[in-house]
CSV table of C-alpha atoms in Angstrom, one decimal:
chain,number,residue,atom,x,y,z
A,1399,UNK,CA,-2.9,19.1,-6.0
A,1400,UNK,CA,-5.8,16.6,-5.3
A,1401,UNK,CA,-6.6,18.2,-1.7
A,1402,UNK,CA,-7.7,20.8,-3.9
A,1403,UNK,CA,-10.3,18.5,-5.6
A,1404,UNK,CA,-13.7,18.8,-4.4
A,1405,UNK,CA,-14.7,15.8,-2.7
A,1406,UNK,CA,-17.0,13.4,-3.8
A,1407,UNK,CA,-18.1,12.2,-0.4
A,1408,UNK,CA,-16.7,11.9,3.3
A,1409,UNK,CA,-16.2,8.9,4.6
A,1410,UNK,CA,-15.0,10.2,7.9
A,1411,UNK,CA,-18.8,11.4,8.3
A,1412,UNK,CA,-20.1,10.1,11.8
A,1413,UNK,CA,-23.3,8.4,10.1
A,1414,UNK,CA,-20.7,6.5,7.6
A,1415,UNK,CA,-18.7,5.1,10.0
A,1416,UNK,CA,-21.0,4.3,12.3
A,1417,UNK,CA,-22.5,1.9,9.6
A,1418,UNK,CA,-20.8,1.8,6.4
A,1419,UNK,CA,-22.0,-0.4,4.1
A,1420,UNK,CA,-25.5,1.5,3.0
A,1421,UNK,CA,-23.4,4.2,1.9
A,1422,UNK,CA,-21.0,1.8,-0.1
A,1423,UNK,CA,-24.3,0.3,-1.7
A,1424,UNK,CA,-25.2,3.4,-2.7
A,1425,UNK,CA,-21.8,5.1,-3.9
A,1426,UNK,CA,-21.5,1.6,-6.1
A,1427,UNK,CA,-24.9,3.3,-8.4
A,1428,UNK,CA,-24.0,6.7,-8.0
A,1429,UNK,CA,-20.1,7.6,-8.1
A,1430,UNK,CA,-18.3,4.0,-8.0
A,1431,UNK,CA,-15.1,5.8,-8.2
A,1432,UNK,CA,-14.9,8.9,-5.6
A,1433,UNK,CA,-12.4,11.0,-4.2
A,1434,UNK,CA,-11.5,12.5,-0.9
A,1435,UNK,CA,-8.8,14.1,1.0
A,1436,UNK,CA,-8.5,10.6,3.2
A,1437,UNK,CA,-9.1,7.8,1.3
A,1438,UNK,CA,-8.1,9.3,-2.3
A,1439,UNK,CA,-9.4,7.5,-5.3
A,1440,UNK,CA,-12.1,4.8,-3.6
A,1441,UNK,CA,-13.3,2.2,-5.7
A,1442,UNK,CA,-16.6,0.4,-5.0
A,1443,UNK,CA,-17.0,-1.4,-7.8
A,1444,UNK,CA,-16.2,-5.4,-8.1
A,1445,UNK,CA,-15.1,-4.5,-12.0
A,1446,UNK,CA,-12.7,-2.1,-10.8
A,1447,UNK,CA,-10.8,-3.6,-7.8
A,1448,UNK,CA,-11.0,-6.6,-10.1
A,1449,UNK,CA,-8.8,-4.7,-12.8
A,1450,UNK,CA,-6.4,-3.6,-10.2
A,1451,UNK,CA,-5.9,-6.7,-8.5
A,1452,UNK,CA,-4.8,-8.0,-11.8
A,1453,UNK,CA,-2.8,-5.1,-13.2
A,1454,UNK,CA,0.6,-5.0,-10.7
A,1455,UNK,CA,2.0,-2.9,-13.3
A,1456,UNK,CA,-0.2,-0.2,-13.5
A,1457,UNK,CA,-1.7,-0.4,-9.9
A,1458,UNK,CA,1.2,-0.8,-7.8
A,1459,UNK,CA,1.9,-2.1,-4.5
A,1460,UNK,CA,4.4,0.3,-2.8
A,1461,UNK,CA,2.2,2.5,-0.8
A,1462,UNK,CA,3.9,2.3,2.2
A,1463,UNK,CA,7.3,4.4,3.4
A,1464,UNK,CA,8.4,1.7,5.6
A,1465,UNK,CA,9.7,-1.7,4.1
A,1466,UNK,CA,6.5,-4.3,4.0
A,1467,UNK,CA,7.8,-8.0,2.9
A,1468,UNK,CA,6.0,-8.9,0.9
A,1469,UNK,CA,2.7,-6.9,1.0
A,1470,UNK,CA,3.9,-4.1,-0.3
A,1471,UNK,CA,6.2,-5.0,-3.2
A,1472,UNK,CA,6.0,-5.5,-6.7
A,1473,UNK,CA,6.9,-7.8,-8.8
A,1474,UNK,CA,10.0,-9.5,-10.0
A,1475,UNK,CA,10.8,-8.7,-5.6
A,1476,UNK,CA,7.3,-9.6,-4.7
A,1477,UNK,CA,7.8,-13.6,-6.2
A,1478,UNK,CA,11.0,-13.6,-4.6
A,1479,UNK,CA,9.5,-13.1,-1.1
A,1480,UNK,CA,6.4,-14.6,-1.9
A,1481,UNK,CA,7.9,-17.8,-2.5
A,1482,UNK,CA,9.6,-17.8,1.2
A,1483,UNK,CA,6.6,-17.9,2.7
A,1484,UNK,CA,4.1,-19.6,1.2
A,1485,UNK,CA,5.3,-22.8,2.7
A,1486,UNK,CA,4.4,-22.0,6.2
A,1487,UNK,CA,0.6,-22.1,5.0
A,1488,UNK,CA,0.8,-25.3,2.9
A,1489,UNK,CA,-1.8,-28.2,3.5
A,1490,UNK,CA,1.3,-30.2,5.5
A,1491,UNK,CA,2.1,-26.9,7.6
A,1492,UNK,CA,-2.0,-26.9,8.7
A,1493,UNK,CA,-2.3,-30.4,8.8
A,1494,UNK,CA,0.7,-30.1,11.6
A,1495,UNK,CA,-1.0,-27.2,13.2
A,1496,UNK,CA,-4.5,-28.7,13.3
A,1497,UNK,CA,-4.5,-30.4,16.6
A,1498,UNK,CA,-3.5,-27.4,18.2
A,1499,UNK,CA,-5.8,-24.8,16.7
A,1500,UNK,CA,-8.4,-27.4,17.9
A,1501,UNK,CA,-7.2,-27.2,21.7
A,1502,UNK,CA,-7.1,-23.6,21.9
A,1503,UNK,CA,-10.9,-23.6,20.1
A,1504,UNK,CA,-12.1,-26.2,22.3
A,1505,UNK,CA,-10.5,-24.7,25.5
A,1506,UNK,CA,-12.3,-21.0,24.3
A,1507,UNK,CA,-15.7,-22.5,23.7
A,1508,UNK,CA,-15.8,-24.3,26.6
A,1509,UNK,CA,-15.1,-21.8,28.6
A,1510,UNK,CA,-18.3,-19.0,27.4
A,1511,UNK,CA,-21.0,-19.5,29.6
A,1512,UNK,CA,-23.6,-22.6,29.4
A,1513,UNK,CA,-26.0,-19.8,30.3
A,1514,UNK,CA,-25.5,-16.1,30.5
A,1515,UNK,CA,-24.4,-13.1,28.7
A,1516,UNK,CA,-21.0,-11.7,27.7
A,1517,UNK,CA,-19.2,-9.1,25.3
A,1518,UNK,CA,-17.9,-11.7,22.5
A,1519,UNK,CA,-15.2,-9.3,21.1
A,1520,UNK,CA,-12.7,-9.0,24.2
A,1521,UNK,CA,-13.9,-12.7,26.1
A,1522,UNK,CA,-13.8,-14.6,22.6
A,1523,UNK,CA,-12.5,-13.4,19.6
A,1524,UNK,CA,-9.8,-10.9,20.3
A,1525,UNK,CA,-8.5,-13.9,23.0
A,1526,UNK,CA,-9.2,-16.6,20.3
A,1527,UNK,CA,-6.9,-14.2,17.9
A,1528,UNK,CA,-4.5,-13.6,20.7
A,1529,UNK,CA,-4.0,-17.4,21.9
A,1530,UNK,CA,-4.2,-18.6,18.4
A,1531,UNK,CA,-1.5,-15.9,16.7
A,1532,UNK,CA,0.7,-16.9,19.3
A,1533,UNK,CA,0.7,-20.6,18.9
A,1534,UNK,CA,1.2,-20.7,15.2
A,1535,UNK,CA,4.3,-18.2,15.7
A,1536,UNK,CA,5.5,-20.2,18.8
A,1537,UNK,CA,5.3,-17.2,21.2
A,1538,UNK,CA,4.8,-17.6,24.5
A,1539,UNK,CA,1.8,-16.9,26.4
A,1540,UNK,CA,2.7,-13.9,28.2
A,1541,UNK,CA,2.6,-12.1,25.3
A,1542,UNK,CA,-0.9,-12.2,25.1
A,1543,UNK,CA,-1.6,-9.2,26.8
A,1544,UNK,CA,0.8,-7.2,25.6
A,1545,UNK,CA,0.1,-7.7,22.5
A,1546,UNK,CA,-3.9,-6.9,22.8
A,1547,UNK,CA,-2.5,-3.4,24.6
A,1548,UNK,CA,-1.0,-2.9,21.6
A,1549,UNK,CA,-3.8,-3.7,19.3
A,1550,UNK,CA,-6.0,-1.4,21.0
A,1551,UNK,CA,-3.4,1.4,20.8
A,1552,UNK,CA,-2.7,0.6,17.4
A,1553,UNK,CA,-6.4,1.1,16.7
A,1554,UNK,CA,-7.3,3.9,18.8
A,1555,UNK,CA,-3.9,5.6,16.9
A,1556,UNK,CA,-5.8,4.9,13.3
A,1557,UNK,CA,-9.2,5.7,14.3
A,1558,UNK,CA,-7.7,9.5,15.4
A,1559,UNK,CA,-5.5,9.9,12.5
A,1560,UNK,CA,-2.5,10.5,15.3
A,1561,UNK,CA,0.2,10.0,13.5
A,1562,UNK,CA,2.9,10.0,15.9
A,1563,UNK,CA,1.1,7.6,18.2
A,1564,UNK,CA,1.0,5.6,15.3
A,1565,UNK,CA,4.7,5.7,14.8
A,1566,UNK,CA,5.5,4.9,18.6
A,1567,UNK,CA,3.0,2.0,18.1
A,1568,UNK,CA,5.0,0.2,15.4
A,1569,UNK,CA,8.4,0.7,17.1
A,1570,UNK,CA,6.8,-0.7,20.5
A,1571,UNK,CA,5.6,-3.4,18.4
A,1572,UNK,CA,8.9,-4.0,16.3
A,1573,UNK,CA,10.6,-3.7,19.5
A,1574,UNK,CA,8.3,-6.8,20.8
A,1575,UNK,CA,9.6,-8.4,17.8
A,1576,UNK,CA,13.1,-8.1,17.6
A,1577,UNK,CA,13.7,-9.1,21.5
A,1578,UNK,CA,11.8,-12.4,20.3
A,1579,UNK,CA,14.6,-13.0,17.7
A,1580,UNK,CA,17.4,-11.7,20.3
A,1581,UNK,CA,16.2,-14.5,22.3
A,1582,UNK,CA,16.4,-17.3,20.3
A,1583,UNK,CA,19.6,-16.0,19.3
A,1584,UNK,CA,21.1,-16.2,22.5
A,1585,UNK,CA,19.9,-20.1,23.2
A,1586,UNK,CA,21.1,-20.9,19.5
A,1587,UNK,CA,20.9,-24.6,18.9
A,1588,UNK,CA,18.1,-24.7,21.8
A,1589,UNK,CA,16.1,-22.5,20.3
A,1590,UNK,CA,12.2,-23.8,20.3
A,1591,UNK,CA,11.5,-25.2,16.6
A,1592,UNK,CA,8.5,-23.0,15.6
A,1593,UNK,CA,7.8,-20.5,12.6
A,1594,UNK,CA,9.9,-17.9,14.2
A,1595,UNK,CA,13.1,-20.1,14.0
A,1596,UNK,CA,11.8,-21.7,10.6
A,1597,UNK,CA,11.7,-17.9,9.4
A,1598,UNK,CA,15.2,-16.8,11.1
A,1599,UNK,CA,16.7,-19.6,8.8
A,1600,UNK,CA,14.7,-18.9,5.4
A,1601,UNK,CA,17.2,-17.2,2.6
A,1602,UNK,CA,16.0,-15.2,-0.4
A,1603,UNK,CA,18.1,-13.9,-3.6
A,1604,UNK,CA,21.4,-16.1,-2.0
A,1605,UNK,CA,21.6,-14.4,1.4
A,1606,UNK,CA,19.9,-15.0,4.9
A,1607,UNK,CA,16.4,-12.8,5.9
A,1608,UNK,CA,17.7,-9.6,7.4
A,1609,UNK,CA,16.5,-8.7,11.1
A,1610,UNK,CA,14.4,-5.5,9.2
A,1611,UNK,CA,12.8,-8.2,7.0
A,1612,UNK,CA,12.0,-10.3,9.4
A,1613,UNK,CA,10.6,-8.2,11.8
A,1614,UNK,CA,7.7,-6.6,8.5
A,1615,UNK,CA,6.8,-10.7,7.7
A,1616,UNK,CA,6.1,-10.9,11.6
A,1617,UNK,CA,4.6,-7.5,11.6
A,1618,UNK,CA,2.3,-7.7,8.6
A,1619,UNK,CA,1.8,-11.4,9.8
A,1620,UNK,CA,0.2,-10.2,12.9
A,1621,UNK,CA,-1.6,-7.1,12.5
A,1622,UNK,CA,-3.6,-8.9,9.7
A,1623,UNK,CA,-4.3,-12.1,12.3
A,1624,UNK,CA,-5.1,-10.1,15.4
A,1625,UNK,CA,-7.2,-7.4,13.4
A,1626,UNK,CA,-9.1,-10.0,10.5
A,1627,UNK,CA,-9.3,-13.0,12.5
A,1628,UNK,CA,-10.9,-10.7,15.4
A,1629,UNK,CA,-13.2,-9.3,13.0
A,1630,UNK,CA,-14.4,-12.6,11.4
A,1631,UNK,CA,-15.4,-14.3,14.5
A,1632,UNK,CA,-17.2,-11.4,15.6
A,1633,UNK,CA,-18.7,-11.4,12.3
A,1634,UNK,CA,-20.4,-14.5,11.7
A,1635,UNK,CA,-21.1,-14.5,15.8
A,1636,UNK,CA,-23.6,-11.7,15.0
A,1637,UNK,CA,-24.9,-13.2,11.9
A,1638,UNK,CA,-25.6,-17.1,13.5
A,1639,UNK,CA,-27.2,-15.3,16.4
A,1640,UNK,CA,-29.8,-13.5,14.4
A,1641,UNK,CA,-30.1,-16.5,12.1
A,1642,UNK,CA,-31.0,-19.8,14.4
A,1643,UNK,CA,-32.1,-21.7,11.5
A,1644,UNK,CA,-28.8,-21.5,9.7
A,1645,UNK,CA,-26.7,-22.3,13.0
A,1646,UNK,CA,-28.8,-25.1,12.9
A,1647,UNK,CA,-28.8,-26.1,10.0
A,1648,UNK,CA,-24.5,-25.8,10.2
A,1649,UNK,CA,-24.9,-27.4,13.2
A,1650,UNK,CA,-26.0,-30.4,11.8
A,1651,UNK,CA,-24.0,-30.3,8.7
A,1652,UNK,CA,-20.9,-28.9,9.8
A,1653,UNK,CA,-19.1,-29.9,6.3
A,1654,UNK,CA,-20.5,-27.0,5.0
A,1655,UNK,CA,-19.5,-24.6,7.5
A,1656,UNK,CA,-16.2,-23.4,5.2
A,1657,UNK,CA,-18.1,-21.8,2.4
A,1658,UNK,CA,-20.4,-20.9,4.7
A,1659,UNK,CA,-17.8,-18.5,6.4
A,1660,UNK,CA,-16.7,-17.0,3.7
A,1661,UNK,CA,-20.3,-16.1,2.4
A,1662,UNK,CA,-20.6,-14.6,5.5
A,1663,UNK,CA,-17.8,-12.3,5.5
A,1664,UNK,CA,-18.4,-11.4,2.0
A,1665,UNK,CA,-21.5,-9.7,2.7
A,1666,UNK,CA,-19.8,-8.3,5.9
A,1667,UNK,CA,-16.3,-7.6,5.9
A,1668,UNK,CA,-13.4,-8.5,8.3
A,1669,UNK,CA,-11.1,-6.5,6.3
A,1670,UNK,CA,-11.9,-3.0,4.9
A,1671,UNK,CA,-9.9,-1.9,2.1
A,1672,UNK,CA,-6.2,-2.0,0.9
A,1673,UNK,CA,-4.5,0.4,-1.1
A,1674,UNK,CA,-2.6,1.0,-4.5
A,1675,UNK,CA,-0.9,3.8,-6.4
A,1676,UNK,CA,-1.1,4.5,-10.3
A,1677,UNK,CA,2.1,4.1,-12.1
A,1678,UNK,CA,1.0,5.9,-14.6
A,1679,UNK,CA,-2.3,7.7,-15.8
A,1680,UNK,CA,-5.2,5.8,-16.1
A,1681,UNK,CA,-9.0,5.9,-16.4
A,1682,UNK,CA,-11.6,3.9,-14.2
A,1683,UNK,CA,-15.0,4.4,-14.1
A,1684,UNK,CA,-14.8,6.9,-16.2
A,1685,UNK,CA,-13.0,9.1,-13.7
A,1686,UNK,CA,-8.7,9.9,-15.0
A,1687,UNK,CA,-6.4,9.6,-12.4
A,1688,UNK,CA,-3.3,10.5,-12.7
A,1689,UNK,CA,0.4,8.7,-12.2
A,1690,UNK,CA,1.4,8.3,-8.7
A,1691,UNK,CA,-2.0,8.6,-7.0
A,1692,UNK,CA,-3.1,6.5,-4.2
A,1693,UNK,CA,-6.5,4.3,-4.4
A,1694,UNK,CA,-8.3,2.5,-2.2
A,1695,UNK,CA,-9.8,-1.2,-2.5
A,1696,UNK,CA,-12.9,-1.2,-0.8
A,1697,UNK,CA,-14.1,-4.9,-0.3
A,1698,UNK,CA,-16.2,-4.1,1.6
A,1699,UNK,CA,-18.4,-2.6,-1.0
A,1700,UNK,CA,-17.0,-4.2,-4.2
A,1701,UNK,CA,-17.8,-7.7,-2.4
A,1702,UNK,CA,-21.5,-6.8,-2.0
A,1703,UNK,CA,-21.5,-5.7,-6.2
A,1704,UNK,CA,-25.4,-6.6,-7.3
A,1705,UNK,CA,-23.8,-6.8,-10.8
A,1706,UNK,CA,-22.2,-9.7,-9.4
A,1707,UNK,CA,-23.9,-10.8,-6.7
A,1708,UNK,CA,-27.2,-9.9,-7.0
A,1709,UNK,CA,-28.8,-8.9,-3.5
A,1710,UNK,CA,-25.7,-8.4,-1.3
A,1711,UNK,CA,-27.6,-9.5,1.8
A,1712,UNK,CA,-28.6,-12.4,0.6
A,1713,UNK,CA,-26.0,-15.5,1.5
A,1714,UNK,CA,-25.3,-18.1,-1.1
A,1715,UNK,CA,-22.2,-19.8,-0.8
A,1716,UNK,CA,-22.0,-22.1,-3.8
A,1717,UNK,CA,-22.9,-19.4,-6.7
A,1718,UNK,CA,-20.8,-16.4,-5.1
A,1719,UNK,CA,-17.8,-18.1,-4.1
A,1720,UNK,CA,-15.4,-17.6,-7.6
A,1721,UNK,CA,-16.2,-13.6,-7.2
A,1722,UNK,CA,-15.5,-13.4,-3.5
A,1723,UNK,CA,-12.5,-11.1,-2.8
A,1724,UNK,CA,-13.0,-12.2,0.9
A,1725,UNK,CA,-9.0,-13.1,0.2
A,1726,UNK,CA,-8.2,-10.5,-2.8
A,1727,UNK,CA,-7.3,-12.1,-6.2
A,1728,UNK,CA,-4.3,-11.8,-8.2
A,1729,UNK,CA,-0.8,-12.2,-7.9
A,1730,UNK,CA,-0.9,-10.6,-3.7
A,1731,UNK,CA,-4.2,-12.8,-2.9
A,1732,UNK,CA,-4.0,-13.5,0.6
A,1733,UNK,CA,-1.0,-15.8,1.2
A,1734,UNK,CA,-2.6,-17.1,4.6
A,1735,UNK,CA,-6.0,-17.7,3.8
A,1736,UNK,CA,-5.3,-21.4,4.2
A,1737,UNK,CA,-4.7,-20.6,8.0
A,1738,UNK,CA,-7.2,-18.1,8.6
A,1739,UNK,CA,-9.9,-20.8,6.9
A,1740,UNK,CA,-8.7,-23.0,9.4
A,1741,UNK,CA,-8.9,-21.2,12.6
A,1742,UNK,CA,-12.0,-20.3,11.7
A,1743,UNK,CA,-13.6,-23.6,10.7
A,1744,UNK,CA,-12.3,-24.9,13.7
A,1745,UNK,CA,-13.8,-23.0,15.9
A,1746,UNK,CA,-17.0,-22.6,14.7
A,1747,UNK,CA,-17.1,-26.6,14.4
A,1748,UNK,CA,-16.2,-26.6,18.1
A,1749,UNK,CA,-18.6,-23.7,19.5
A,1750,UNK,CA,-21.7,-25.1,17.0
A,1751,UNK,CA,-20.8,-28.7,19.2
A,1752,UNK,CA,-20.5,-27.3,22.8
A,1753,UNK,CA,-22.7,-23.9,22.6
A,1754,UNK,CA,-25.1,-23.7,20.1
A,1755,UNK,CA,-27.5,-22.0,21.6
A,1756,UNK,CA,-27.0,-18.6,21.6
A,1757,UNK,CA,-28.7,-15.1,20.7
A,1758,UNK,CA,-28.4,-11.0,20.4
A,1759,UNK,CA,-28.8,-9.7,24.0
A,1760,UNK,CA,-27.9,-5.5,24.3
A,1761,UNK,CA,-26.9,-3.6,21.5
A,1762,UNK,CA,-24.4,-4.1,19.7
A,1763,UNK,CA,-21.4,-1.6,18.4
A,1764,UNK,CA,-20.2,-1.4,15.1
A,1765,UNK,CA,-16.1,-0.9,15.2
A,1766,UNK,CA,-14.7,2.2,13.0
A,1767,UNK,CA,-12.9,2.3,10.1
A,1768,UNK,CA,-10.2,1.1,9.1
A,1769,UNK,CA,-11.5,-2.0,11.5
A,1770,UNK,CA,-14.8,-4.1,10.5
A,1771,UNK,CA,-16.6,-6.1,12.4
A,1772,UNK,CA,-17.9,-4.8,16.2
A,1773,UNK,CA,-16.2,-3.1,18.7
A,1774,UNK,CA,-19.1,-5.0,21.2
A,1775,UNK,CA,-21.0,-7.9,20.8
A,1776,UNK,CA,-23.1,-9.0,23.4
A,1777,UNK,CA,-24.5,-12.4,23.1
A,1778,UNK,CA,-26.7,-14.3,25.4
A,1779,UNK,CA,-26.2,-18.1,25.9
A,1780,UNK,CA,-28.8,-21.1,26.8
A,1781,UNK,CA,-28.2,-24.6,27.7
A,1782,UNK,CA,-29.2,-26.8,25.1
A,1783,UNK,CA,-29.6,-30.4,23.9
A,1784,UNK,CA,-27.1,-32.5,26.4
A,1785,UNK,CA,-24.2,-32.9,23.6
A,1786,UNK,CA,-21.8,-36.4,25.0
C-alpha cells in the first residue's frame, strides 16, 4: 500500500506551509516527482504536469467521489459538458458583463481609504470576489455573507483535514444552491434572466441539466471564483506595493496590465495544485507509479520551472506567457479564464486610476495550503496626484 512508502518529503511541515515555494524550488532539482501520505505522487516539474495535462487517457480526471460537471470528467462526457458552458465565458457574454464588473470595481476602489491602513484580504478582495461572484450568477446581495461564512468554514475544514466538517460544508453550500433554483422555480416565467436561469434551461446528450448537475457547475463555479479570484487580487496587491516602479509604470500604460497579471501569478500562485489518477502504470521522472494512483499538479512549482523560465522571480510577461499554466493547458484548461482575466483587469485598471499610491505596512500572512495567496495583507495608502 503506498502509506507504506517512505515519504519523500512532508509538505504538511509547518516551515513549508508557512512559505512554500523555496521548498518547491528546491524539490524541482532534487526529487521532482515525490511522494507522501497527503499529497501522493507530487509533480514539480513543468515537463511533467505538461505530459499530464495532455494525456486525459492515461492521467485521468475522476478523482473526486462526488459528481464534479465538468472538472472532474473524462472525455467523450467531459466535451459533452464542456460544450454547455463555454458560452457563458464567450467574448459576447464579457462584453455584456463588462459594465458591471466595472461598477462593482469602481465602487470597491473607491471606497479603500485615500489615506490609511487596512487588511486588503477581507475589506478588498474576498468582498471584490463576493460582490463580483454574485453579479455574474445573478444572486442577490444578501448572499454575500453567507457565502464568505462559508468560505472560511470551507477553508478552516481543509486546512484541518476535518473531514466531516468538510462534508457538512458542501451540503450547507449545495443547500444555498438548490433553494436558489427552488426559487426561480416557483416565479417561473418571472424568473430574473441571469446565468442561473440561462443554466436551468441548458440541455446536454437530449435531456434537460439535472438539479445534481446543476448544483456541481454552480459549486465548482464558485469555490474556484471566491478561492482564485481572492487569491489573485491579494497577489499582485503584495507584489505592486513592494514594486512602485512597476505600478507606475502600469499606471501609465494600463494596456499592458493583462499579461502583466498573469506574470504575476505565475511566479506566485492563486491556485495550488489539482489532481489526477493513473489509468494505468506509468513512469515520470523516473519514478513508476502504478494504475489507479492519485497525483498532484503543483503549479505552483511547475510555473516557476528555471528550465522554462529561467529565474522564477524574475517577471517577464512577453517571453513566459505560452508556458504559463496560470490557467492549466489541455483539453480541462480553465473554461473561465476569460472572466477571471476580466475581473481582474478591471479592477486593477480602476484601483491604479483612483489609488495608486499605496505600500506594505505590518506583516503580512501567508494563507495555507491548499489556499495561495495571504490570509493578511495590510497595505498602507497615500493621497496622490489629484486624478479628475
Amino acid at each position: 500500500m503506498s502509506d507504506n512508502r517512505t515519504p519523500d518529503w512532508n509538505p504538511r511541515d509547518d516551515s513549508i506551509l508557512d512559505d512554500p515555494l523555496p521548498t518547491y524550488d528546491r524539490m524541482r532539482r532534487e526529487c521532482p516527482v515525490a511522494w507522501s501520505p497527503f499529497q501522493h505522487w507530487s509533480l514539480f516539474r513543468h515537463s511533467d504536469v505538461m505530459q499530464v495535462l495532455h494525456e486525459p487517457e492515461t492521467f485521468s480526471n475522476a478523482v473526486s467521489q462526488h459528481l464534479s460537471v465538468p472538472n472532474g470528467m473524462d472525455p467523450p462526457e467531459h466535451g459533452r459538458y464542456r460544450a454547455v458552458i463555454e458560452p457563458y465565458f464567450s467574448p459576447d457574454a464579457m462584453a455584456r458583463f463588462e459594465p458591471r464588473c466595472r461598477e462593482i470595481a469602481r465602487e470597491l476602489v473607491q471606497s479603500l481609504p485615500q489615506a490609511g491602513s487596512i487588511d486588503v484580504i477581507p475589506a478588498f478582495a474576498e468582498d471584490f470576489a463576493l460582490r463580483i461572484q454574485c453579479a455574474f450568477m445573478g444572486w442577490r446581495c444578501d448572499l454575500h455573507e453567507p457565502l464568505r461564512e462559508w468560505l472560511h468554514r470551507n477553508q478552516t475544514a481543509t486546512l484541518a483535514g476535518d473531514r466531516d466538517a468538510m462534508a457538512q460544508v458542501a451540503v450547507d453550500f449545495d443547500s444555498t444552491i438548490r433553494s436558489l433554483l427552488a426559487e426561480r422555480r416557483a416565479t417561473s416565467n418571472d424568473a430574473p434572466e441571469d446565468t442561473t436561469t440561462a443554466l436551468m434551461r441548458e440541455t446536454v446528450n437530449g435531456r434537460a441539466l439535472t438539479d445534481e448537475e446543476l448544483v456541481s457547475i454552480l459549486r465548482n463555479w464558485t469555490v474556484g471564483e471566491l478561492g482564485t479570484i481572492s487569491a489573485s487580487v491579494g497577489i499582485v496587491l503584495n507584489t505592486l506595493a513592494r514594486n512602485p516602479q512597476l505600478r507606475n509604470r502600469l499606471a501609465e500604460a494600463p494596456e499592458n496590465l493583462g499579461k502583466t497579471i498573469d506574470e504575476i501569478l505565475r511566479r506566485d500562485a492563486p491556485l495550488m495544485s489539482n489532481r489526477r489518477v493513473t489509468t494505468c502504470p506509468v513512469t515520470l521522472g523516473g519514478r513508476r507509479i502504478e494504475a489507479g494512483e492519485r497525483l498532484t499538479l503543483l503549479w505552483a512549482s511547475a510555473n516557476r520551472d528555471e528550465t522554462v523560465f529561467g529565474d522564477p522571480e524574475a517577471l517577464n510577461p512577453d517571453a513566459n506567457a505560452d508556458q504559463n499554466l496560470l490557467y492549466g493547458a489541455g483539453i480541462h484548461v480553465c473554461p473561465g479564464a476569460p472572466l477571471a482575466r476580466l475581473e481582474l483587469n478591471t479592477l486593477f485598471e480602476e484601483l491604479l486610476y483612483w489609488r495608486p499610491q499605496f505600500e506594505p505596512e505590518g506583516t503580512a500572512k501567508r494563507a495555507r495550503y491548499p489556499a495561495g495567496g495571504f490570509a493578511r495583507l495590510p497595505l498602507r495608502f497615500s493621497a496622490g496626484p489629484e486624478t479628475e
